[in-house]
Coordinates of C-alpha atoms in Angstrom, one line a residue:
W12 CA -14.4 -85.8 29.1
M13 CA -16.1 -82.9 27.4
I14 CA -15.1 -80.4 30.1
G15 CA -11.5 -81.6 30.0
G16 CA -11.5 -81.1 26.3
V17 CA -12.7 -77.6 26.5
I18 CA -10.1 -76.7 29.1
L19 CA -7.4 -78.2 26.9
L20 CA -8.7 -76.2 23.9
L21 CA -8.6 -73.0 25.9
V22 CA -5.1 -73.7 27.2
F23 CA -3.9 -74.4 23.6
A24 CA -5.5 -71.2 22.3
G25 CA -3.7 -69.2 25.0
L26 CA -0.4 -70.7 24.2
L27 CA -1.0 -70.0 20.5
A28 CA -1.8 -66.4 21.2
V29 CA 1.4 -66.1 23.3
W30 CA 3.4 -67.8 20.5
L31 CA 1.9 -65.5 17.8
A32 CA 2.1 -62.3 19.8
P33 CA 5.7 -61.5 18.9
D34 CA 4.9 -61.7 15.2
R35 CA 1.9 -59.4 15.6
F36 CA 4.0 -56.9 17.5
T37 CA 6.8 -57.0 14.9
R38 CA 4.2 -56.5 12.1
A39 CA 2.6 -53.6 13.9
L40 CA 6.0 -52.0 14.6
N41 CA 7.2 -52.4 11.0
Q42 CA 4.0 -50.9 9.7
A43 CA 4.5 -48.0 12.1
R44 CA 8.1 -47.4 11.0
A45 CA 7.1 -47.6 7.3
A46 CA 4.2 -45.1 7.8
E47 CA 6.4 -42.7 9.7
K48 CA 9.1 -42.9 7.0
T49 CA 6.5 -41.8 4.4
K50 CA 5.2 -39.1 6.7
D51 CA 1.8 -40.8 7.1
Y52 CA 1.8 -39.8 10.8
A53 CA -1.8 -40.8 11.5
A54 CA -1.2 -44.4 10.3
A55 CA 2.1 -44.4 12.1
L56 CA 0.5 -43.4 15.4
A57 CA -2.2 -46.0 15.1
S58 CA 0.3 -48.8 14.4
Y59 CA 2.6 -47.7 17.3
E60 CA -0.3 -47.7 19.6
S61 CA -1.4 -51.2 18.4
A62 CA 2.2 -52.4 18.9
L63 CA 2.3 -50.9 22.4
K64 CA -0.9 -52.8 23.3
L65 CA 0.9 -56.0 22.3
K66 CA 4.0 -55.0 24.3
P67 CA 3.0 -52.5 26.9
G68 CA 6.4 -51.5 28.1
D69 CA 8.2 -51.2 24.8
A70 CA 10.5 -48.2 24.9
E71 CA 10.6 -47.5 21.2
C72 CA 6.8 -47.4 20.8
S73 CA 6.3 -45.2 23.9
K74 CA 9.0 -42.7 22.6
K75 CA 7.6 -42.8 19.0
I76 CA 4.0 -42.2 20.0
A77 CA 5.0 -39.0 21.7
S78 CA 7.2 -38.0 18.8
V79 CA 4.5 -38.7 16.2
K80 CA 1.9 -36.9 18.1
Q81 CA 4.1 -33.8 18.0
L82 CA 4.6 -34.2 14.3
L83 CA 0.8 -34.5 13.8
A84 CA 0.3 -31.4 15.8
A85 CA 2.9 -29.5 13.8
A86 CA 1.4 -30.7 10.5
E87 CA -2.0 -29.6 11.7
K88 CA -0.6 -26.2 12.6
E89 CA 1.1 -25.9 9.3
K90 CA -2.1 -26.8 7.5
Q91 CA -4.0 -24.1 9.5
F92 CA -1.2 -21.6 8.7
N93 CA -1.3 -22.3 5.0
T94 CA -5.2 -22.0 4.9
A95 CA -5.0 -18.7 6.8
L96 CA -2.3 -17.3 4.5
A97 CA -4.1 -18.4 1.3
T98 CA -7.3 -16.7 2.6
A99 CA -5.4 -13.6 3.4
R100 CA -3.8 -13.4 0.0
G101 CA -7.1 -14.0 -1.7
A102 CA -8.9 -11.4 0.4
E103 CA -6.2 -8.8 -0.2
Q104 CA -6.4 -9.5 -4.0
A105 CA -10.2 -9.0 -3.8
K106 CA -9.6 -5.8 -1.8
N107 CA -11.5 -7.2 1.1
Y108 CA -9.0 -5.7 3.5
D109 CA -10.9 -6.4 6.8
K110 CA -10.8 -10.1 6.0
A111 CA -7.2 -10.0 4.7
L112 CA -6.0 -8.3 7.9
A113 CA -7.8 -10.8 10.1
S114 CA -6.4 -13.7 8.2
Y115 CA -2.8 -12.4 8.2
E116 CA -3.1 -11.9 11.9
T117 CA -4.4 -15.4 12.4
A118 CA -1.5 -16.8 10.3
L119 CA 1.0 -14.7 12.3
K120 CA -0.3 -16.2 15.6
L121 CA 0.5 -19.7 14.1
K122 CA 3.9 -18.5 12.8
P123 CA 5.0 -15.3 14.7
A124 CA 8.1 -14.8 12.6
D125 CA 6.6 -15.3 9.2
A126 CA 8.2 -12.7 6.9
E127 CA 5.2 -12.3 4.5
C128 CA 2.7 -11.8 7.3
L129 CA 4.9 -9.3 9.1
Q130 CA 5.4 -7.5 5.8
R131 CA 1.7 -7.4 4.6
I132 CA 0.0 -6.5 7.9
G133 CA 1.3 -2.9 7.8
P134 CA 0.3 -2.1 4.2
V135 CA -3.1 -3.7 4.7
K136 CA -3.8 -1.6 7.8
Q137 CA -2.9 1.5 5.7
L138 CA -5.3 0.4 3.0
L139 CA -8.0 -0.1 5.6
A140 CA -7.4 3.4 6.9
V141 CA -7.5 4.9 3.4
A142 CA -10.8 3.0 2.6
A143 CA -12.3 4.2 5.9
A144 CA -11.3 7.8 5.1
E145 CA -12.7 7.5 1.6
K146 CA -16.0 6.1 3.0
Q147 CA -16.2 8.9 5.5
F148 CA -15.5 11.5 2.8
D149 CA -18.2 10.1 0.6
A150 CA -20.7 10.2 3.4
I151 CA -19.9 13.8 4.3
L152 CA -20.0 14.9 0.6
A153 CA -23.4 13.3 0.2
A154 CA -24.7 15.1 3.3
A155 CA -23.3 18.4 1.9
R156 CA -25.0 17.9 -1.5
A157 CA -28.3 17.0 0.2
A158 CA -28.2 20.0 2.5
E159 CA -27.4 22.3 -0.4
Q160 CA -30.2 20.8 -2.4
G161 CA -32.5 21.5 0.5
K162 CA -31.2 25.0 0.8
D163 CA -29.9 24.3 4.3
Y164 CA -26.7 26.3 3.6
D165 CA -25.3 26.3 7.1
K166 CA -25.3 22.6 7.2
A167 CA -24.0 22.4 3.6
L168 CA -21.1 24.7 4.4
A169 CA -20.2 22.7 7.5
N170 CA -20.1 19.5 5.6
Y171 CA -18.2 20.9 2.6
E172 CA -15.7 22.2 5.1
A173 CA -15.4 18.8 6.9
A174 CA -14.9 17.1 3.5
L175 CA -12.1 19.5 2.6
K176 CA -10.3 18.6 5.8
L177 CA -10.1 15.0 4.4
K178 CA -9.4 16.1 0.8
P179 CA -8.1 19.6 0.8
N180 CA -7.7 19.9 -2.9
H181 CA -11.1 18.3 -3.9
A182 CA -12.4 20.4 -6.8
E183 CA -16.1 20.1 -6.1
C184 CA -15.7 20.9 -2.4
L185 CA -13.5 23.9 -3.1
Q186 CA -16.0 25.3 -5.6
K187 CA -19.1 24.5 -3.5
F188 CA -17.6 25.8 -0.3
A189 CA -17.0 29.2 -1.9
L190 CA -20.5 29.2 -3.6
V191 CA -22.4 28.3 -0.4
K192 CA -20.5 31.0 1.5
Q193 CA -21.7 33.5 -1.0
L194 CA -25.3 32.1 -0.8
L195 CA -25.1 32.4 3.0
A196 CA -23.8 36.0 2.8
T197 CA -26.6 36.8 0.3
A198 CA -29.2 35.3 2.6
E199 CA -27.8 37.2 5.6
K200 CA -27.9 40.4 3.6
E201 CA -31.4 39.7 2.5
N202 CA -32.5 39.1 6.1
Q203 CA -30.8 42.3 7.3
F204 CA -32.6 44.2 4.4
S205 CA -36.0 42.7 5.4
V206 CA -35.5 43.7 9.0
A207 CA -34.5 47.2 8.1
L208 CA -37.3 47.7 5.7
A209 CA -39.9 46.3 8.2
G210 CA -38.5 48.8 10.8
A211 CA -38.7 51.6 8.4
R212 CA -42.3 50.9 7.4
A213 CA -43.3 50.5 11.1
A214 CA -41.5 53.8 12.1
E215 CA -43.1 55.7 9.1
Q216 CA -46.5 54.3 10.1
A217 CA -45.9 55.6 13.6
K218 CA -44.8 58.9 12.1
D219 CA -41.4 58.5 13.6
Y220 CA -39.8 60.0 10.5
D221 CA -36.3 60.3 11.8
K222 CA -36.2 56.6 12.6
A223 CA -38.0 55.7 9.4
L224 CA -35.5 57.7 7.3
A225 CA -32.5 56.0 9.1
S226 CA -34.0 52.6 8.5
Y227 CA -34.8 53.2 4.8
E228 CA -31.2 54.5 4.4
S229 CA -29.9 51.3 6.1
A230 CA -32.0 49.2 3.8
L231 CA -30.9 51.2 0.8
K232 CA -27.2 50.5 1.6
L233 CA -28.0 46.8 1.6
K234 CA -30.0 47.1 -1.7
P235 CA -29.0 50.3 -3.4
G236 CA -31.5 50.0 -6.3
D237 CA -34.6 49.1 -4.2
P238 CA -37.5 51.1 -5.7
E239 CA -39.4 51.5 -2.4
C240 CA -36.4 52.8 -0.5
L241 CA -35.4 55.1 -3.3
Q242 CA -38.9 56.6 -3.3
K243 CA -39.2 56.8 0.5
V244 CA -35.8 58.4 1.4
P245 CA -36.3 61.8 -0.4
L246 CA -39.9 61.9 0.8
L247 CA -39.0 61.4 4.4
K248 CA -36.1 63.8 4.1
Q249 CA -38.6 66.4 3.2
R250 CA -40.9 65.5 6.1
V251 CA -38.0 65.6 8.5
A252 CA -36.9 69.0 7.2
A253 CA -40.5 70.3 7.4
A254 CA -40.7 69.1 11.0
V255 CA -37.5 70.9 11.8
A256 CA -38.7 74.0 10.1
E257 CA -41.8 74.0 12.2

C-alpha cells in the first residue's frame, strides 16, 4: 500500500508540474518583455532564457535571446566608448597628451566615425610633437650651458647651434652662440701664439736667428703688445744683420 501511495504521489506531482508549467512560462515571458521594455537587458536575457527552458522550442524566446544579447554587447561597447572618451578629455585637459591620444584612439576603434575623436586626434598629435621638441630643446640647451660652464667650447658651440635649429630666434642661444664663437677664436689665437712663441724661443736657443725672428714676428702679429716679442724682434734683427755683415 505504501509503495502504491508513493507512486500515486509522484504521478500527481508530475501532473501538477505540467499543469503549472504554462503559468510559469507566461510569467517568465512577461518579466522578460517588461525588462526589455525598460532596457534592463541583463534581466530580460535571464527571463527569456528561463522561459525557453520551460518551452524549449519557443520562437519568440529564441529570437529575443539573440536580439537582447546584441543589445547587451552594444551597451557594453557604448560604455567602453564613453569611458575612453571621458579619459581622453580629462587627460587632454591635464595636458597628459600621451594618455589623451591613446584614449582617443581607443574610443575611435569602438566608434570609427566619431566626429570628436576624429577632430581631436590631429591636434593632440601636434601638441605631442611640440612637447617633444620642447623637451629636446631643453635637453640640448642644458648640455650647452654645462659645456660652456666647463669651458668645453667646441661642445657648447655645437649644442647652442643645435638648439638654434629648433628655436632660431631664441635670445640666449643667439647671444651665447656668438660669444662662444669668440671664445673659440680667442682660444685658437692663443694656441697659435703659444706655438709661435715656443718655436721662436727654441730657434733662438739653437742660434737659428732667422727662424727665431720670423717666429717672434708671427707671434707679435697674434699679440701685438706682447713684451717679450717686442723686446726680442729688434734684438734678433740686429743679430741677423750682424750675421749678414760678417
